Amino acid sequence: MEKNTLQETALALASADRGILAMDESIPTCNRRFRKLAIPETEEKRRQWRELIATTPDLAEHIAGAILFDETIRQHTGDGRRIVDVLTEAGIIPGIKVDLRAHDLALHPGEKITDGLDGLRDRLGEYRSMGARFTKWRAVITIGEGIPSSGCIESNAHALARFAALSQEAGMVPVVEPEMLLEGTHTMERCLEVGERVLRELYRQLAGQRVLLEGTVLKTSMVLPALDCPKQQTIAEEADATVRCLMRTVPAAVPVVAFLSGGQPPELAAARLSAINERWRATAPWALSFSFARAIQQPAMEAWKGEEENRDAAQHALMQAACDCFMARRGEYAG
Ligand code: 13P
């Protein structure tokens, strides 16, 4: 394991106020988003969509890294270049999602465990040889009546730590992603309490597996009230709760915290990230960055609609959303 390389790559993923673009939707998830816009659910359309993103002019001004899905890292552009090479040549670090999705956790109704550790060492070796320099594993935590259980938190944190160790062994920076889902009626205070439990256990497990924290990125949720919670909060209150949760649990050795968007409308995700940075950028020990999928891609996909003639408009929308996130990193997103 090249400690310096891991550390440099982790820092590079948040360099120059840029962030990460997640374009690693699994085939079913990508198809679901296509279906809503009547885009054909084919491998060729998914390839065209990922090519459109990777070839957006000047995307690297705002995006430092892009997370790919297994299908995409094997695909080529229409003129025969590997998509992973297009990104690298543009100055965007390619990464790869390596988990095999969340499945029901046995004897824990309503809770999930992420699979994918079996055979992971071999898969990581292949991805590294294909040009990936970082990896991602997502754990899903549902907040509800009596959940998450300690069994769910511990098993997901353990899997994240096993993944992170294997990834560093293979020379790639692990993006460890515990996602606290926004669905439900829970309050912001409850989200804060669950976030603390999850992150505390995650860093206990990462230490147990000897993971070099300087060579990791934490990708997690902002601390927010659930979508159907009757008591909503101000953006400033959400920003403070989010950073309080991190301050209590995430070691200062971690270089980057990159938030996921979790289905928030793009403008709101940018406004929340901007408030976090405006209030905490000067004092937080980690870069407060983004690793958004929907909040960057959605407006562009709506502009594209699967039609080649809409390509320029879609790339323009993608660039605009990425620029909003870049401004939010500086605490300067004005809406
Ligand atoms: P969203 O930003 O759409 O939540 O996606 C981030 C992601 O990569 C989920 O794993």
XYZ file of C-alpha atoms and ligand atoms in Angstrom:
345
model
C 0.000 0.000 0.000
C 1.449 3.341 -1.106
C 0.526 5.562 1.839
C 1.562 8.786 0.136
C -0.346 7.986 -3.031
C -3.501 7.193 -1.085
C -3.186 10.412 0.847
C -2.534 12.481 -2.275
C -5.460 10.936 -4.136
C -7.848 11.556 -1.227
C -6.807 15.209 -1.082
C -6.983 15.535 -4.865
C -10.635 14.470 -4.784
C -11.458 17.760 -3.042
C -8.763 19.945 -4.622
C -9.412 23.475 -5.896
C -12.883 23.566 -4.335
C -14.021 20.759 -6.611
C -15.948 17.638 -5.661
C -17.008 14.208 -6.862
C -19.646 13.381 -9.444
C -21.342 10.065 -8.711
C -22.341 8.473 -12.035
C -22.344 4.932 -10.677
C -26.031 4.089 -10.727
C -26.534 0.347 -11.061
C -28.383 -0.847 -14.166
C -31.784 -1.045 -12.387
C -31.349 2.398 -10.781
C -30.242 4.050 -14.031
C -33.139 2.393 -15.868
C -35.572 3.660 -13.240
C -34.387 7.239 -13.834
C -34.592 6.733 -17.616
C -38.122 5.328 -17.337
C -39.419 8.503 -15.693
C -38.245 10.445 -18.765
C -39.296 7.801 -21.332
C -35.653 7.162 -22.285
C -35.146 3.607 -23.642
C -33.704 1.342 -20.923
C -30.874 -0.118 -23.009
C -27.150 -0.601 -22.557
C -26.555 1.699 -25.546
C -28.600 4.551 -24.001
C -26.742 4.152 -20.702
C -23.472 4.275 -22.636
C -24.555 7.426 -24.492
C -25.558 9.070 -21.228
C -22.238 8.305 -19.554
C -20.341 9.439 -22.685
C -22.284 12.714 -22.649
C -21.230 13.322 -19.047
C -17.572 12.336 -19.527
C -17.171 14.530 -22.620
C -18.743 17.676 -21.133
C -16.247 20.440 -21.965
C -14.366 21.864 -18.959
C -16.164 19.622 -16.444
C -12.846 19.239 -14.590
C -13.078 22.897 -13.528
C -15.683 21.809 -10.979
C -15.364 18.032 -10.754
C -12.233 16.330 -9.392
C -13.396 12.704 -9.469
C -16.156 10.607 -11.031
C -17.499 7.317 -9.680
C -18.303 4.770 -12.384
C -20.362 1.587 -12.409
C -18.888 -1.733 -13.583
C -20.713 -1.473 -16.919
C -19.319 2.019 -17.607
C -15.673 1.315 -16.794
C -15.799 -1.262 -19.623
C -17.511 1.047 -22.148
C -16.145 3.237 -24.931
C -17.204 6.492 -26.532
C -18.697 6.517 -30.023
C -15.229 7.245 -31.445
C -13.661 4.283 -29.652
C -11.997 5.789 -26.565
C -12.451 4.148 -23.176
C -14.700 6.351 -20.990
C -12.246 5.912 -18.125
C -9.458 7.320 -20.347
C -11.605 10.269 -21.445
C -12.089 11.217 -17.798
C -8.427 10.783 -16.891
C -7.268 12.862 -19.867
C -9.749 15.591 -18.885
C -8.185 15.752 -15.395
C -10.962 13.878 -13.589
C -9.901 10.959 -11.365
C -11.895 7.814 -12.173
C -13.372 5.776 -9.336
C -15.539 2.680 -9.195
C -18.491 1.488 -7.123
C -17.579 -1.975 -5.868
C -20.424 -3.007 -3.586
C -23.081 -5.339 -4.922
C -26.073 -3.395 -3.558
C -27.994 -3.499 -0.307
C -30.132 -6.527 0.509
C -32.458 -7.392 3.386
C -30.563 -8.042 6.620
C -31.578 -11.428 7.996
C -33.797 -11.300 11.123
C -33.896 -7.479 10.950
C -37.164 -6.438 9.296
C -36.876 -3.128 7.421
C -33.061 -3.053 7.536
C -30.389 -3.603 4.897
C -26.872 -4.998 4.618
C -24.588 -4.331 1.673
C -23.071 -7.341 -0.105
C -19.910 -7.632 -2.167
C -16.975 -8.704 0.008
C -16.675 -12.204 -1.509
C -14.159 -12.083 -4.347
C -13.592 -8.365 -3.813
C -9.783 -8.606 -3.776
C -9.791 -9.970 -7.343
C -12.311 -7.421 -8.589
C -10.273 -4.584 -7.064
C -7.151 -5.800 -8.867
C -9.008 -5.720 -12.171
C -10.434 -2.228 -11.578
C -7.004 -0.901 -10.616
C -5.548 -2.265 -13.841
C -8.383 -0.562 -15.763
C -7.393 2.831 -14.339
C -9.589 3.298 -11.256
C -7.874 5.183 -8.448
C -10.615 5.206 -5.870
C -13.549 3.021 -4.871
C -16.945 3.378 -3.236
C -19.085 1.185 -0.973
C -22.552 2.310 0.137
C -24.279 1.148 3.313
C -27.952 2.007 3.759
C -29.310 2.974 7.158
C -33.074 3.358 7.489
C -34.387 5.491 10.338
C -37.755 4.431 11.753
C -39.597 3.080 14.747
C -36.973 1.104 16.716
C -34.427 1.164 13.883
C -31.574 1.264 13.097
C -30.671 -1.629 15.384
C -27.170 -2.092 16.709
C -26.969 -5.308 14.653
C -27.554 -3.319 11.463
C -25.110 -0.542 12.358
C -22.348 -2.934 13.419
C -22.611 -5.266 10.429
C -22.671 -2.408 7.918
C -19.768 -0.599 9.600
C -17.790 -3.842 9.640
C -18.416 -4.420 5.929
C -17.366 -0.818 5.171
C -14.139 -1.331 7.117
C -13.355 -4.662 5.393
C -13.968 -2.983 2.030
C -11.789 0.003 2.964
C -8.876 -2.208 4.002
C -9.044 -4.256 0.796
C -9.255 -1.099 -1.279
C -6.178 0.443 0.344
C -4.313 -2.838 -0.045
C -5.057 -2.564 -3.783
C -3.779 1.029 -3.839
C -7.145 2.775 -4.206
C -8.752 5.333 -1.888
C -11.947 3.974 -0.327
C -14.947 6.289 -0.237
C -16.843 4.904 2.742
C -20.516 5.739 2.429
C -22.990 5.245 5.232
C -26.217 6.788 3.923
C -28.939 7.696 6.400
C -32.101 7.679 4.277
C -34.224 10.834 4.137
C -37.513 8.950 3.828
C -39.808 8.865 6.854
C -41.057 11.260 9.512
C -38.078 11.457 11.907
C -36.869 14.787 13.244
C -33.487 16.400 12.649
C -32.545 15.606 16.257
C -33.212 11.918 15.641
C -31.124 12.046 12.448
C -28.310 13.613 14.469
C -28.519 10.876 17.097
C -28.486 8.080 14.480
C -25.698 9.769 12.511
C -23.552 9.900 15.640
C -24.123 6.222 16.410
C -23.334 5.182 12.858
C -20.188 7.283 12.446
C -18.818 6.394 15.869
C -19.146 2.687 15.046
C -17.724 3.220 11.562
C -14.504 4.804 12.870
C -14.189 2.114 15.541
C -14.371 -0.551 12.830
C -12.011 1.300 10.457
C -9.415 1.455 13.242
C -9.969 -2.248 13.939
C -9.144 -3.064 10.296
C -6.012 -0.818 10.324
C -7.356 1.528 7.670
C -5.212 4.609 7.036
C -7.701 7.411 7.657
C -5.618 9.946 5.714
C -6.224 7.818 2.628
C -10.025 7.696 2.894
C -12.995 9.887 2.024
C -16.175 9.884 4.120
C -19.309 10.140 2.000
C -22.364 10.610 4.145
C -25.718 12.300 4.552
C -26.351 15.789 5.819
C -28.211 15.860 9.142
C -31.756 16.782 8.101
C -35.338 16.206 9.188
C -37.033 13.430 7.192
C -38.975 14.390 4.079
C -42.324 13.908 5.887
C -41.315 15.322 9.265
C -43.828 18.009 10.294
C -41.046 20.035 11.947
C -38.680 21.410 9.309
C -35.602 23.489 10.193
C -33.710 26.428 8.754
C -30.752 25.765 6.496
C -28.451 27.292 9.123
C -29.791 24.917 11.797
C -29.268 21.970 9.454
C -25.726 23.089 8.674
C -24.850 23.345 12.353
C -26.413 19.968 13.217
C -24.537 18.336 10.330
C -21.163 19.676 11.425
C -21.908 18.954 15.100
C -22.500 15.310 14.188
C -19.195 15.172 12.291
C -17.228 17.032 14.990
C -18.330 14.492 17.573
C -17.405 11.438 15.535
C -15.054 11.925 12.547
C -11.310 12.048 13.305
C -9.408 15.089 12.059
C -7.089 12.738 10.134
C -9.857 12.217 7.568
C -9.133 14.708 4.759
C -12.517 14.944 3.051
C -16.177 14.683 3.969
C -18.237 14.546 0.770
C -21.985 14.729 1.203
C -24.409 12.733 -0.909
C -27.527 14.486 -2.159
C -29.972 11.703 -1.228
C -32.815 12.932 -3.436
C -32.788 16.570 -2.316
C -33.709 19.019 -5.097
C -30.451 20.251 -6.705
C -30.834 23.891 -5.616
C -31.582 22.901 -2.028
C -28.609 20.513 -1.881
C -26.359 23.332 -3.141
C -27.852 25.854 -0.707
C -27.343 23.477 2.224
C -23.755 22.705 1.230
C -23.108 26.409 0.834
C -24.437 27.147 4.341
C -22.262 24.386 5.783
C -19.184 25.931 4.186
C -20.100 29.517 4.908
C -20.400 28.707 8.608
C -17.755 25.989 9.100
C -15.188 26.015 6.309
C -12.716 28.076 8.310
C -12.769 25.841 11.394
C -13.593 22.285 10.257
C -10.582 19.952 10.027
C -11.877 18.252 6.841
C -12.818 19.635 3.428
C -16.625 19.868 3.319
C -17.339 18.691 -0.191
C -19.910 16.905 -2.346
C -20.306 13.552 -4.057
C -23.677 14.083 -5.688
C -25.414 11.919 -8.250
C -28.986 13.130 -8.616
C -28.336 16.766 -7.612
C -25.857 17.113 -10.499
C -27.255 14.749 -13.119
C -31.005 15.251 -12.828
C -31.407 18.621 -14.619
C -29.091 17.403 -17.379
C -30.953 14.137 -17.854
C -34.225 16.048 -18.068
C -32.713 18.281 -20.763
C -31.293 15.296 -22.688
C -34.382 13.036 -22.762
C -32.310 10.470 -24.639
C -32.114 12.616 -27.822
C -28.816 13.410 -29.542
C -30.122 16.836 -30.590
C -30.380 17.794 -26.877
C -26.771 16.893 -26.139
C -25.438 20.456 -25.895
C -28.328 21.592 -23.681
C -27.770 18.616 -21.391
C -24.032 19.284 -21.096
C -24.809 22.924 -20.362
C -27.221 21.900 -17.563
C -24.644 19.470 -16.150
C -21.983 22.153 -16.120
C -24.367 24.600 -14.424
C -25.219 22.121 -11.642
C -21.533 21.266 -11.150
C -20.711 24.966 -10.974
C -23.423 25.486 -8.328
C -21.773 22.777 -6.211
C -18.352 24.334 -6.731
C -19.703 27.699 -5.533
C -21.347 25.933 -2.572
C -17.952 24.437 -1.635
C -16.769 28.008 -1.226
C -19.865 28.996 0.737
C -20.799 31.332 -2.118
C -23.795 29.695 -3.800
C -26.367 32.441 -4.232
C -29.295 30.402 -5.625
P -27.240 10.939 -4.603
O -26.397 12.186 -4.565
O -28.226 10.908 -5.726
O -27.810 10.593 -3.268
O -26.267 9.730 -4.956
C -25.069 9.632 -4.313
C -24.648 8.235 -4.367
O -23.627 7.911 -4.923
C -25.446 7.232 -3.678
O -24.673 6.093 -3.495
